[in-house]
């Protein structure tokens, strides 16, 4: 049986596998799954997605059930709950609209699965602001790309192919020099330009990045470093880096909040942002925070226009509140009385929960113990259309449906639960 | 079903009705002529003694899109802080609270719709849609209930247009591109922000004057304004080119503003938030009011329309496409933080919180300059009431602003509390003008509807959409305009006694002039080579706006050609 409606011709799609949201991709399944302009991450995403059973059924305490019964059971859990947690939130714009609506009706707390890293970006932006750029600006203007604590391609595989090594750009600039600071050495080293130019690697342990970035800030402010080395790096290396940044016409500094798994990562990001800000006193430079995926940019944007806040927020009697500390999944798992875990793009493992659990999303989703309710939904960009924010938030792109399945979309499921709740309260 | 609004005092400047007592009949969401006596009237509202106007139209208000969402996201401290501040205020300045009020300079989409209609506004236009970000703007506006929406697409800093201009492409090619942008972004007008300057900032230019070249393209802001105002005119769309002049906020910028008036060679141009562009350099502090010169020039130049962008005191946030000037002004941000972006070889943005204080010389004078402009521009059909929401103040402060315009005593009392040095530099108290209800109806209804080209909004004639606001005539105009008795949206009673009683969804107004689709050949190549999205995904279809059943696209056809 064919598991897609791709007949003989490849179709052009938008790939939701990472924040680059490549829409120059075409997908075909004849004779085998292949992607033109695809990447390993995209191939893996579609292989896994198209291998899921299009006929997956809901489960109640592990036993197959109708969608209607599963909806009733989920609504019952939420109607009894005084403080539910909606976590995971792996979804796109339309799904998040419906999630937010249900959250408002149920006084739920909202947290995205990747917010442990994301909130460090959000809080930096809220504390000092920042100067950032977008993908097409990088493609056409960047003459230096400095990646801090990330190889970029691990999470965003086509980044350099599309934005650095493209031969077409508007302003006759040179191919940008790539410098990796404190990035995974093996994978960073592999980013060799088609013309054979190798990237520069400045090794540093992730935990020592704050020290290095602060030293760069000191040098940029004209201070002298009275040390033999900074985190094992010779001062001349850092001086050389600062000179390159100052000489660049449009330097782009890339970081990944998700990869900065260190205490006080927020302060490290703050220092990066400060470096960008200072550079802009004399030349042009910009920052680019990488996203972590699973619709994080979409979820935070939608949540913000609907409630005034990105996630780690909650509703209290219809009034939104925001607290990046108390409303984390980790903290809420201890105090909430119901959990709804949502992950539509990927079958991420559900965190262990004590309170009654509703799990909604990818048909292959993994649960440690059997949830009270499991409702499989279609995968956005595979089973149904959708809308998604790119990592730089400036662009929203349509996702296409590539196969016919009986799986409902997340927003259909959310709307049904909300309708069921309403009918119970008015009955 | 016919609804009768009986015996209201009608202010409908589009039909020269200045306080006449008349009945209005509504059927199927439209205003109809008096029906035959045999027709059944289903419900009657007795409006004896009430003031009746069309629903108000905000022709410039940042209500949706990337930079407003950044403003929301970067300022979580507002909610609690403003809640407290409002509580402590003895008199409302720049803000009127209602039960739905979020106390937020940049309310959520739901609050935006509710707060607008609770003040009697039934439409608002987002003036700065960057074309690459148009989908987000429409998503946000799609989640904004109660009011009609629409937007102006920003051009003039995008590399595609500047390349055309530098290559001296003919006007027809430019017209086709401009029309294509209107279609692709579902916009009703074209805006240019700091012509050429946002682009120049990406090449490290820090200021750009009207006749100064962009270093890369070697074209001037004047050439950009000429080309775009010509395109808008040739395409026959109603809304004149919406211009945010170069040098926003800079002392002495009035000279640029005066020069800009001539840049379209007599073709219609709208100079927006002109208060921010009317600054001289006189006095000890080298910052003075040039409102008199600007107003005189507007009075003389009949092709120019303007809106004020009044500032009012209190905490707000400025969200602008003008990354060049916002970066320059970031040092004045309060709280001190700024988000600046370069966007997609298309646009930029800058978001800075601001706290305007009446004891600050510059802020106090800005306040006075805005009012001087309102009172000195003679023709209310060519000047519009805006605070450039949220840049000068949140739109929720309109009732306060209306009182300042209608009540000389109130205005002069407020002036007397300002920074004394600022008082010494303003002639405000010598301006005795008080706006009439008829003039308010022009600048917030009839004039705005006409300017944008909404043939069936902003007036109460037969066939018009039944967007109608009913007020109780009160000497305190702030109280009057902050709480209408009734607001009807497309004939539905949506607000009663200043509170929403029914949630309704408005439409999205657009302009779709004819153009040569051949323009897509070169555009496709441009997208494939230089952009990071496909041309087809750049374009927003009607279905995207209407598919959830709440929205609808209304295209206003040009009637000039």
mmCIF file of C-alpha atoms in Angstrom, chain B residues 76-422:
data_model
loop_
_atom_site.group_PDB
_atom_site.id
_atom_site.type_symbol
_atom_site.label_atom_id
_atom_site.label_comp_id
_atom_site.label_asym_id
_atom_site.label_seq_id
_atom_site.Cartn_x
_atom_site.Cartn_y
_atom_site.Cartn_z
ATOM 1 C CA UNK B 76 6.598 41.648 30.053
ATOM 2 C CA UNK B 77 7.166 44.126 32.873
ATOM 3 C CA UNK B 78 4.521 46.477 31.445
ATOM 4 C CA UNK B 79 1.531 44.517 32.515
ATOM 5 C CA UNK B 80 2.096 44.582 36.245
ATOM 6 C CA UNK B 81 3.811 47.953 36.282
ATOM 7 C CA UNK B 82 1.134 49.694 34.272
ATOM 8 C CA UNK B 83 -1.606 48.093 36.292
ATOM 9 C CA UNK B 84 -0.053 49.727 39.354
ATOM 10 C CA UNK B 85 0.663 53.046 37.677
ATOM 11 C CA UNK B 86 -2.866 53.361 36.360
ATOM 12 C CA UNK B 87 -4.221 52.680 39.820
ATOM 13 C CA UNK B 88 -2.096 55.470 41.243
ATOM 14 C CA UNK B 89 -3.003 58.053 38.631
ATOM 15 C CA UNK B 90 -5.428 60.674 39.819
ATOM 16 C CA UNK B 91 -6.458 61.590 36.307
ATOM 17 C CA UNK B 92 -6.180 59.409 33.274
ATOM 18 C CA UNK B 93 -3.453 60.494 30.912
ATOM 19 C CA UNK B 94 -2.985 58.504 27.775
ATOM 20 C CA UNK B 95 -5.202 55.724 28.957
ATOM 21 C CA UNK B 96 -8.808 54.898 29.739
ATOM 22 C CA UNK B 97 -9.521 51.692 31.595
ATOM 23 C CA UNK B 98 -12.409 49.375 30.984
ATOM 24 C CA UNK B 99 -13.017 45.859 32.228
ATOM 25 C CA UNK B 100 -11.305 44.454 29.136
ATOM 26 C CA UNK B 101 -8.317 46.705 29.351
ATOM 27 C CA UNK B 102 -4.969 44.964 29.449
ATOM 28 C CA UNK B 103 -3.089 48.088 30.597
ATOM 29 C CA UNK B 104 -0.703 47.307 27.859
ATOM 30 C CA UNK B 105 0.825 49.706 25.350
ATOM 31 C CA UNK B 106 0.801 46.812 22.903
ATOM 32 C CA UNK B 107 -2.289 44.823 23.738
ATOM 33 C CA UNK B 108 -2.866 41.260 22.611
ATOM 34 C CA UNK B 109 -4.847 40.837 19.401
ATOM 35 C CA UNK B 110 -8.084 40.195 21.287
ATOM 36 C CA UNK B 111 -7.639 43.220 23.532
ATOM 37 C CA UNK B 112 -6.799 45.348 20.488
ATOM 38 C CA UNK B 113 -10.123 44.559 18.846
ATOM 39 C CA UNK B 114 -12.104 44.969 22.041
ATOM 40 C CA UNK B 115 -10.507 48.243 23.056
ATOM 41 C CA UNK B 116 -10.981 49.760 19.608
ATOM 42 C CA UNK B 117 -14.662 48.986 19.312
ATOM 43 C CA UNK B 118 -15.307 50.002 22.905
ATOM 44 C CA UNK B 119 -14.172 53.491 21.836
ATOM 45 C CA UNK B 120 -16.412 53.441 18.764
ATOM 46 C CA UNK B 121 -13.701 52.485 16.258
ATOM 47 C CA UNK B 122 -14.683 49.865 13.707
ATOM 48 C CA UNK B 123 -11.546 49.727 11.525
ATOM 49 C CA UNK B 124 -7.778 50.087 11.947
ATOM 50 C CA UNK B 125 -4.982 50.009 9.394
ATOM 51 C CA UNK B 126 -1.522 48.589 10.073
ATOM 52 C CA UNK B 127 0.748 51.098 8.365
ATOM 53 C CA UNK B 128 4.024 49.174 8.156
ATOM 54 C CA UNK B 129 3.778 45.682 6.743
ATOM 55 C CA UNK B 130 7.167 44.538 5.549
ATOM 56 C CA UNK B 131 6.319 42.402 2.522
ATOM 57 C CA UNK B 132 8.288 39.342 3.682
ATOM 58 C CA UNK B 133 6.494 39.535 7.022
ATOM 59 C CA UNK B 134 3.002 40.132 5.612
ATOM 60 C CA UNK B 135 1.766 36.646 6.467
ATOM 61 C CA UNK B 136 2.448 37.228 10.161
ATOM 62 C CA UNK B 137 0.763 40.637 10.032
ATOM 63 C CA UNK B 138 -2.362 39.063 8.538
ATOM 64 C CA UNK B 139 -2.295 36.188 11.022
ATOM 65 C CA UNK B 140 -2.278 38.680 13.884
ATOM 66 C CA UNK B 141 -4.954 40.835 12.303
ATOM 67 C CA UNK B 142 -6.910 37.634 11.631
ATOM 68 C CA UNK B 143 -6.923 37.017 15.372
ATOM 69 C CA UNK B 144 -8.085 40.593 16.027
ATOM 70 C CA UNK B 145 -11.869 40.544 16.498
ATOM 71 C CA UNK B 146 -14.487 43.307 16.289
ATOM 72 C CA UNK B 147 -12.887 45.598 13.686
ATOM 73 C CA UNK B 148 -12.043 45.739 9.986
ATOM 74 C CA UNK B 149 -8.353 45.625 9.169
ATOM 75 C CA UNK B 150 -6.002 46.465 6.364
ATOM 76 C CA UNK B 151 -2.421 47.480 5.845
ATOM 77 C CA UNK B 152 0.158 49.374 3.851
ATOM 78 C CA UNK B 153 3.081 47.421 2.409
ATOM 79 C CA UNK B 154 6.523 48.980 2.847
ATOM 80 C CA UNK B 155 8.668 49.529 -0.226
ATOM 81 C CA UNK B 156 11.581 51.791 -0.995
ATOM 82 C CA UNK B 157 14.219 50.066 1.101
ATOM 83 C CA UNK B 158 13.892 46.664 -0.524
ATOM 84 C CA UNK B 159 16.804 45.669 -2.693
ATOM 85 C CA UNK B 160 14.540 44.600 -5.546
ATOM 86 C CA UNK B 161 13.054 48.071 -5.932
ATOM 87 C CA UNK B 162 16.343 49.906 -5.392
ATOM 88 C CA UNK B 163 17.991 47.721 -8.037
ATOM 89 C CA UNK B 164 15.228 48.670 -10.455
ATOM 90 C CA UNK B 165 15.652 52.329 -9.661
ATOM 91 C CA UNK B 166 19.437 52.189 -9.968
ATOM 92 C CA UNK B 167 19.071 50.363 -13.282
ATOM 93 C CA UNK B 168 16.698 53.128 -14.426
ATOM 94 C CA UNK B 169 13.893 50.685 -15.188
ATOM 95 C CA UNK B 170 10.930 52.444 -16.766
ATOM 96 C CA UNK B 171 7.977 53.575 -14.694
ATOM 97 C CA UNK B 172 5.734 50.842 -16.081
ATOM 98 C CA UNK B 173 8.029 48.122 -14.742
ATOM 99 C CA UNK B 174 8.019 49.825 -11.342
ATOM 100 C CA UNK B 175 4.237 50.151 -11.429
ATOM 101 C CA UNK B 176 3.884 46.442 -12.163
ATOM 102 C CA UNK B 177 6.154 45.571 -9.257
ATOM 103 C CA UNK B 178 4.239 47.855 -6.878
ATOM 104 C CA UNK B 179 0.916 46.344 -7.974
ATOM 105 C CA UNK B 180 2.350 42.841 -7.587
ATOM 106 C CA UNK B 181 3.401 43.694 -4.037
ATOM 107 C CA UNK B 182 -0.108 44.943 -3.210
ATOM 108 C CA UNK B 183 -1.560 41.641 -4.418
ATOM 109 C CA UNK B 184 1.099 39.443 -2.820
ATOM 110 C CA UNK B 185 0.870 41.114 0.582
ATOM 111 C CA UNK B 186 -2.904 41.721 0.587
ATOM 112 C CA UNK B 187 -2.352 45.435 1.276
ATOM 113 C CA UNK B 188 -4.436 48.504 0.414
ATOM 114 C CA UNK B 189 -1.643 51.041 0.261
ATOM 115 C CA UNK B 190 2.086 51.533 -0.124
ATOM 116 C CA UNK B 191 4.291 53.031 2.546
ATOM 117 C CA UNK B 192 7.875 54.158 2.484
ATOM 118 C CA UNK B 193 9.804 54.498 5.726
ATOM 119 C CA UNK B 194 12.930 56.642 5.812
ATOM 120 C CA UNK B 195 13.200 56.311 2.007
ATOM 121 C CA UNK B 196 16.441 54.507 1.224
ATOM 122 C CA UNK B 197 17.682 54.969 4.782
ATOM 123 C CA UNK B 198 16.884 51.546 6.197
ATOM 124 C CA UNK B 199 18.758 50.037 3.297
ATOM 125 C CA UNK B 200 21.626 52.509 3.683
ATOM 126 C CA UNK B 201 21.987 51.558 7.358
ATOM 127 C CA UNK B 202 22.805 48.021 6.227
ATOM 128 C CA UNK B 203 25.734 49.576 4.317
ATOM 129 C CA UNK B 204 26.735 51.400 7.506
ATOM 130 C CA UNK B 205 25.313 54.809 6.613
ATOM 131 C CA UNK B 206 23.941 56.385 9.764
ATOM 132 C CA UNK B 207 21.818 59.213 8.372
ATOM 133 C CA UNK B 208 20.337 59.864 4.950
ATOM 134 C CA UNK B 209 19.064 63.221 3.750
ATOM 135 C CA UNK B 210 16.516 63.757 1.022
ATOM 136 C CA UNK B 211 19.065 64.470 -1.695
ATOM 137 C CA UNK B 212 21.842 62.257 -0.426
ATOM 138 C CA UNK B 213 22.806 59.062 -2.238
ATOM 139 C CA UNK B 214 22.470 55.576 -0.828
ATOM 140 C CA UNK B 215 26.141 54.526 -1.035
ATOM 141 C CA UNK B 216 25.469 51.288 -2.822
ATOM 142 C CA UNK B 217 22.669 52.149 -5.225
ATOM 143 C CA UNK B 218 23.552 55.793 -5.778
ATOM 144 C CA UNK B 219 19.908 56.787 -5.627
ATOM 145 C CA UNK B 220 18.390 59.433 -3.374
ATOM 146 C CA UNK B 221 15.303 59.417 -1.154
ATOM 147 C CA UNK B 222 13.807 62.037 -3.471
ATOM 148 C CA UNK B 223 14.068 59.683 -6.446
ATOM 149 C CA UNK B 224 12.459 56.900 -4.394
ATOM 150 C CA UNK B 225 9.557 59.165 -3.431
ATOM 151 C CA UNK B 226 9.127 60.335 -7.007
ATOM 152 C CA UNK B 227 9.033 56.823 -8.352
ATOM 153 C CA UNK B 228 6.725 55.345 -5.705
ATOM 154 C CA UNK B 229 4.274 58.251 -5.606
ATOM 155 C CA UNK B 230 4.075 58.055 -9.397
ATOM 156 C CA UNK B 231 3.448 54.302 -9.245
ATOM 157 C CA UNK B 232 0.681 54.672 -6.675
ATOM 158 C CA UNK B 233 -0.889 57.413 -8.765
ATOM 159 C CA UNK B 234 -0.586 55.530 -12.069
ATOM 160 C CA UNK B 235 -2.100 52.389 -10.571
ATOM 161 C CA UNK B 236 -5.090 54.432 -9.518
ATOM 162 C CA UNK B 237 -5.323 53.199 -5.965
ATOM 163 C CA UNK B 238 -7.001 55.671 -3.642
ATOM 164 C CA UNK B 239 -4.522 55.737 -0.771
ATOM 165 C CA UNK B 240 -1.713 58.191 -1.532
ATOM 166 C CA UNK B 241 1.854 57.036 -0.896
ATOM 167 C CA UNK B 242 2.249 56.857 2.893
ATOM 168 C CA UNK B 243 5.527 58.568 3.745
ATOM 169 C CA UNK B 244 7.544 58.370 6.948
ATOM 170 C CA UNK B 245 10.141 61.029 6.120
ATOM 171 C CA UNK B 246 13.889 60.780 6.540
ATOM 172 C CA UNK B 247 15.439 62.016 9.800
ATOM 173 C CA UNK B 248 12.634 61.033 12.164
ATOM 174 C CA UNK B 249 13.023 62.573 15.602
ATOM 175 C CA UNK B 250 16.103 64.630 14.787
ATOM 176 C CA UNK B 251 16.319 68.292 15.784
ATOM 177 C CA UNK B 252 16.112 70.398 12.641
ATOM 178 C CA UNK B 253 14.307 67.746 10.615
ATOM 179 C CA UNK B 254 11.514 70.152 9.630
ATOM 180 C CA UNK B 255 13.647 71.231 6.682
ATOM 181 C CA UNK B 256 13.677 67.658 5.368
ATOM 182 C CA UNK B 257 9.913 67.485 5.867
ATOM 183 C CA UNK B 258 9.326 70.729 3.952
ATOM 184 C CA UNK B 259 11.575 69.523 1.128
ATOM 185 C CA UNK B 260 9.815 66.175 1.051
ATOM 186 C CA UNK B 261 6.518 67.864 0.221
ATOM 187 C CA UNK B 262 7.914 68.753 -3.178
ATOM 188 C CA UNK B 263 9.383 65.324 -3.887
ATOM 189 C CA UNK B 264 6.276 63.937 -5.555
ATOM 190 C CA UNK B 265 6.064 66.868 -7.995
ATOM 191 C CA UNK B 266 2.500 67.628 -6.967
ATOM 192 C CA UNK B 267 1.186 64.061 -6.864
ATOM 193 C CA UNK B 268 -0.713 63.144 -3.684
ATOM 194 C CA UNK B 269 1.430 62.112 -0.727
ATOM 195 C CA UNK B 270 0.536 61.423 2.868
ATOM 196 C CA UNK B 271 3.186 62.465 5.413
ATOM 197 C CA UNK B 272 2.628 60.335 8.463
ATOM 198 C CA UNK B 273 3.195 61.063 12.178
ATOM 199 C CA UNK B 274 4.319 64.529 11.176
ATOM 200 C CA UNK B 275 4.803 65.593 14.788
ATOM 201 C CA UNK B 276 8.000 63.520 14.824
ATOM 202 C CA UNK B 277 9.182 65.454 11.744
ATOM 203 C CA UNK B 278 8.455 69.047 12.808
ATOM 204 C CA UNK B 279 11.471 69.898 14.926
ATOM 205 C CA UNK B 280 13.624 73.008 14.680
ATOM 206 C CA UNK B 281 16.965 73.820 16.286
ATOM 207 C CA UNK B 282 16.225 77.130 17.952
ATOM 208 C CA UNK B 283 16.704 77.995 21.619
ATOM 209 C CA UNK B 284 19.275 77.082 24.228
ATOM 210 C CA UNK B 285 18.543 73.401 23.911
ATOM 211 C CA UNK B 286 18.725 73.433 20.111
ATOM 212 C CA UNK B 287 15.328 71.791 19.915
ATOM 213 C CA UNK B 288 12.265 73.813 18.996
ATOM 214 C CA UNK B 289 8.835 73.683 17.431
ATOM 215 C CA UNK B 290 8.613 74.082 13.675
ATOM 216 C CA UNK B 291 4.888 73.316 13.715
ATOM 217 C CA UNK B 292 4.025 76.746 12.306
ATOM 218 C CA UNK B 293 6.224 76.309 9.218
ATOM 219 C CA UNK B 294 5.019 72.754 8.654
ATOM 220 C CA UNK B 295 1.343 73.680 9.088
ATOM 221 C CA UNK B 296 1.713 76.634 6.748
ATOM 222 C CA UNK B 297 3.271 74.398 4.106
ATOM 223 C CA UNK B 298 0.507 71.811 4.488
ATOM 224 C CA UNK B 299 -2.137 74.505 4.181
ATOM 225 C CA UNK B 300 -0.516 75.657 0.984
ATOM 226 C CA UNK B 301 0.273 72.261 -0.573
ATOM 227 C CA UNK B 302 -3.117 70.757 -1.339
ATOM 228 C CA UNK B 303 -1.596 67.474 -2.540
ATOM 229 C CA UNK B 304 -0.346 66.725 0.972
ATOM 230 C CA UNK B 305 -2.333 64.961 3.673
ATOM 231 C CA UNK B 306 -0.984 64.167 7.105
ATOM 232 C CA UNK B 307 -1.623 62.508 10.421
ATOM 233 C CA UNK B 308 -0.120 63.819 13.601
ATOM 234 C CA UNK B 309 1.345 61.011 15.715
ATOM 235 C CA UNK B 310 0.548 62.928 18.894
ATOM 236 C CA UNK B 311 2.581 61.987 21.938
ATOM 237 C CA UNK B 312 0.912 61.722 25.331
ATOM 238 C CA UNK B 313 2.677 61.314 28.624
ATOM 239 C CA UNK B 314 3.332 57.932 30.118
ATOM 240 C CA UNK B 315 5.052 54.673 29.345
ATOM 241 C CA UNK B 316 4.828 53.309 25.838
ATOM 242 C CA UNK B 317 6.949 51.575 23.242
ATOM 243 C CA UNK B 318 8.058 52.722 19.821
ATOM 244 C CA UNK B 319 7.959 50.103 17.102
ATOM 245 C CA UNK B 320 9.160 51.294 13.741
ATOM 246 C CA UNK B 321 10.460 50.014 10.455
ATOM 247 C CA UNK B 322 13.083 52.747 10.698
ATOM 248 C CA UNK B 323 16.018 50.679 11.962
ATOM 249 C CA UNK B 324 18.449 53.503 11.067
ATOM 250 C CA UNK B 325 16.863 56.152 13.284
ATOM 251 C CA UNK B 326 15.785 53.729 15.989
ATOM 252 C CA UNK B 327 19.385 52.536 16.307
ATOM 253 C CA UNK B 328 20.478 56.149 16.599
ATOM 254 C CA UNK B 329 17.831 56.836 19.263
ATOM 255 C CA UNK B 330 18.387 53.636 21.248
ATOM 256 C CA UNK B 331 20.290 55.598 23.897
ATOM 257 C CA UNK B 332 17.037 57.384 24.826
ATOM 258 C CA UNK B 333 15.096 54.155 25.394
ATOM 259 C CA UNK B 334 13.347 53.818 28.760
ATOM 260 C CA UNK B 335 13.673 51.167 30.103
ATOM 261 C CA UNK B 336 17.019 51.075 28.344
ATOM 262 C CA UNK B 337 16.779 48.278 25.830
ATOM 263 C CA UNK B 338 16.251 48.010 22.101
ATOM 264 C CA UNK B 339 15.571 45.379 19.505
ATOM 265 C CA UNK B 340 16.948 46.258 16.080
ATOM 266 C CA UNK B 341 16.698 43.989 13.049
ATOM 267 C CA UNK B 342 17.912 43.862 9.472
ATOM 268 C CA UNK B 343 15.277 41.926 7.563
ATOM 269 C CA UNK B 344 15.633 39.876 4.394
ATOM 270 C CA UNK B 345 17.045 42.529 2.016
ATOM 271 C CA UNK B 346 13.545 43.879 2.325
ATOM 272 C CA UNK B 347 13.182 45.990 5.443
ATOM 273 C CA UNK B 348 14.287 46.550 9.007
ATOM 274 C CA UNK B 349 12.785 47.282 12.346
ATOM 275 C CA UNK B 350 13.577 48.911 15.639
ATOM 276 C CA UNK B 351 11.643 48.560 18.878
ATOM 277 C CA UNK B 352 12.428 50.857 21.836
ATOM 278 C CA UNK B 353 10.383 51.455 24.964
ATOM 279 C CA UNK B 354 9.835 55.141 25.722
ATOM 280 C CA UNK B 355 8.522 56.991 28.702
ATOM 281 C CA UNK B 356 7.296 60.458 27.772
ATOM 282 C CA UNK B 357 7.407 62.805 30.742
ATOM 283 C CA UNK B 358 5.731 66.191 31.031
ATOM 284 C CA UNK B 359 8.709 67.602 32.944
ATOM 285 C CA UNK B 360 11.150 66.597 30.246
ATOM 286 C CA UNK B 361 11.833 69.549 27.929
ATOM 287 C CA UNK B 362 11.857 67.566 24.698
ATOM 288 C CA UNK B 363 8.824 65.417 25.565
ATOM 289 C CA UNK B 364 6.802 68.408 26.730
ATOM 290 C CA UNK B 365 7.599 70.260 23.548
ATOM 291 C CA UNK B 366 6.751 67.201 21.419
ATOM 292 C CA UNK B 367 3.336 67.181 23.102
ATOM 293 C CA UNK B 368 2.847 70.851 22.320
ATOM 294 C CA UNK B 369 4.112 70.496 18.740
ATOM 295 C CA UNK B 370 1.537 67.799 18.003
ATOM 296 C CA UNK B 371 -1.291 69.977 19.268
ATOM 297 C CA UNK B 372 0.051 73.063 17.473
ATOM 298 C CA UNK B 373 -0.101 71.065 14.244
ATOM 299 C CA UNK B 374 -3.648 69.857 14.875
ATOM 300 C CA UNK B 375 -4.794 73.413 15.543
ATOM 301 C CA UNK B 376 -2.843 75.106 12.739
ATOM 302 C CA UNK B 377 -3.660 72.831 9.807
ATOM 303 C CA UNK B 378 -6.872 74.355 8.524
ATOM 304 C CA UNK B 379 -8.527 71.603 6.509
ATOM 305 C CA UNK B 380 -9.740 68.702 8.686
ATOM 306 C CA UNK B 381 -10.090 66.571 5.530
ATOM 307 C CA UNK B 382 -6.295 66.593 5.194
ATOM 308 C CA UNK B 383 -5.177 65.905 8.775
ATOM 309 C CA UNK B 384 -5.955 62.764 10.776
ATOM 310 C CA UNK B 385 -6.090 61.908 14.429
ATOM 311 C CA UNK B 386 -3.358 59.445 15.359
ATOM 312 C CA UNK B 387 -0.850 58.794 18.093
ATOM 313 C CA UNK B 388 1.046 56.495 15.725
ATOM 314 C CA UNK B 389 -0.018 53.769 18.157
ATOM 315 C CA UNK B 390 1.924 52.744 20.172
ATOM 316 C CA UNK B 391 4.778 55.112 19.257
ATOM 317 C CA UNK B 392 3.374 58.404 20.578
ATOM 318 C CA UNK B 393 0.896 56.789 22.950
ATOM 319 C CA UNK B 394 -1.407 53.773 22.937
ATOM 320 C CA UNK B 395 -4.544 54.191 20.803
ATOM 321 C CA UNK B 396 -6.537 53.886 24.014
ATOM 322 C CA UNK B 397 -5.670 57.529 24.675
ATOM 323 C CA UNK B 398 -7.725 58.866 21.738
ATOM 324 C CA UNK B 399 -10.620 60.107 23.920
ATOM 325 C CA UNK B 400 -8.141 62.165 25.931
ATOM 326 C CA UNK B 401 -6.626 63.556 22.749
ATOM 327 C CA UNK B 402 -10.062 64.449 21.384
ATOM 328 C CA UNK B 403 -10.776 66.425 24.543
ATOM 329 C CA UNK B 404 -7.485 68.292 24.153
ATOM 330 C CA UNK B 405 -8.604 69.301 20.649
ATOM 331 C CA UNK B 406 -12.181 70.232 21.578
ATOM 332 C CA UNK B 407 -11.668 71.937 24.912
ATOM 333 C CA UNK B 408 -9.359 74.964 25.045
ATOM 334 C CA UNK B 409 -9.566 75.375 28.802
ATOM 335 C CA UNK B 410 -8.677 71.758 29.411
ATOM 336 C CA UNK B 411 -5.796 72.047 26.949
ATOM 337 C CA UNK B 412 -4.386 75.200 28.475
ATOM 338 C CA UNK B 413 -4.598 73.736 31.965
ATOM 339 C CA UNK B 414 -2.610 70.726 30.792
ATOM 340 C CA UNK B 415 -0.104 73.014 29.086
ATOM 341 C CA UNK B 416 0.408 74.990 32.298
ATOM 342 C CA UNK B 417 1.724 71.839 33.991
ATOM 343 C CA UNK B 418 4.488 71.268 31.440
ATOM 344 C CA UNK B 419 8.196 71.822 31.798
ATOM 345 C CA UNK B 420 8.542 75.613 31.963
ATOM 346 C CA UNK B 421 11.278 75.863 29.342
ATOM 347 C CA UNK B 422 9.065 73.964 26.944
#
